[in-house]
């Protein structure tokens, strides 16, 4: 008899935790495990702003999936662009652009999310995102290059536009990005005697009335006060009306000359979910409390791409937020449910009470709310970094991050560019490949054609 085929899509927190649990709990001959991912590493997303600011190196938060020889999961380097649930086929575009079909008996969908954008003129052409390792490394190069170019310019208007920076999104990603990059420019400008530090201006804007409302009023205000004291101009109830190569227009009518627009205004589920043709909740796949897809045996979804009921809240229709702590626990739990299905045992619902939130604002500044306890300053920073450090999956990753933190605290930054800017500019639309996915009609036609070719 052939072994059951388990296919896991996505190597984020949810996908990797699921694969590792399956490897530990399944006997080698019990099932074949395959993982589809464009990159053979797990990216620790919460620390991306620290990569952009140079506190951490890119390699330190990219945890290799091939480091250990004991792992038996087959890795397909590519991206899933369509899933036919009836035929039990996942269509994959490999890194060589070859289209292949991967058949499965069980599938775990954890493709994550992409940056949420709106129909704003010029947004995808002129904004940067903060969702991938390449974007974080690119933004660091770009920001330092703006200081270099401003220093080399004798045009006051050009200097003004190069030394103003706009971050859209007052959630965790946007707030931490603005905080970390502001520290980068504040420290770097000391090495540019021709530049007036007062010309460097950071803008953090969000359409919401509060900064990071999930933290509560007190901590949200504390974070806002910290950033304001650093000179970051915070505008709430404001968004972008249009974006150009050298200026951005806000919805309140202000026109800000800038060459740097960073867009972090939320995420949406991967476009892969749209190829399934099943029910969604605000774009996320509607699943049961056990993370199975109703009406489809052997199909599970979790993480950012699934609307997993949050039973711990005790509120009807509540769904788990797209956070790392939920994704990691969902990954382990869905693995247990897949194994239970394989062994004809009952599945169990996912229940996890949120442990709290941490926001690292760089240096000694942070706000945290572990287990409902509000912390600020150094205690909050200890909790924030302690949580991130403990969540890193391998000893090697923990060592790299701790070494980077220590070295940066002692020696500071050299403000070195790696050279990405010598090629054509890359923006938000160039990093996430959102135009690669099939429509449901294209998917079905492809599967039928592939089946006919095999007969």
Coordinates of N, CA, C and O in Angstrom, one line a residue, residues 2 4 55 63 152 156 168 177 202 287 291 446:
X2 N 0.5 2.3 -0.8 CA 1.2 3.5 -0.8 C 0.9 4.3 0.5 O -0.2 4.2 1.1
X4 N 0.1 7.5 2.9 CA -0.7 8.7 2.7 C 0.3 9.9 2.5 O 1.4 10.0 3.1
X55 N 20.0 46.5 13.3 CA 20.3 45.9 14.6 C 20.6 44.5 14.4 O 21.5 43.9 15.1
X63 N 15.5 31.3 9.7 CA 15.9 30.0 10.3 C 15.9 28.9 9.3 O 14.8 28.5 8.8
X152 N 25.3 64.6 -0.9 CA 26.0 65.0 -2.2 C 25.3 66.1 -3.0 O 25.8 66.6 -3.9
X156 N 18.4 72.5 -2.3 CA 17.7 72.4 -1.0 C 16.4 71.6 -1.1 O 16.0 70.9 -0.2
X168 N 3.1 54.5 6.6 CA 1.7 54.4 6.7 C 1.3 53.1 7.4 O 1.7 52.0 7.0
X177 N 8.5 49.8 12.7 CA 9.3 50.2 11.6 C 9.7 51.7 11.7 O 10.9 52.0 11.5
X202 N 10.4 62.3 10.2 CA 9.7 61.0 10.0 C 8.2 61.3 10.3 O 7.9 61.9 11.3
X287 N -13.0 28.0 8.5 CA -12.7 26.7 9.0 C -13.4 26.5 10.3 O -13.9 27.4 11.0
X291 N -9.9 23.4 12.8 CA -9.1 23.9 11.6 C -9.3 23.1 10.4 O -8.5 23.2 9.4
X446 N -6.3 23.7 -16.0 CA -4.9 23.1 -15.9 C -4.9 21.7 -15.4 O -4.2 20.8 -16.0

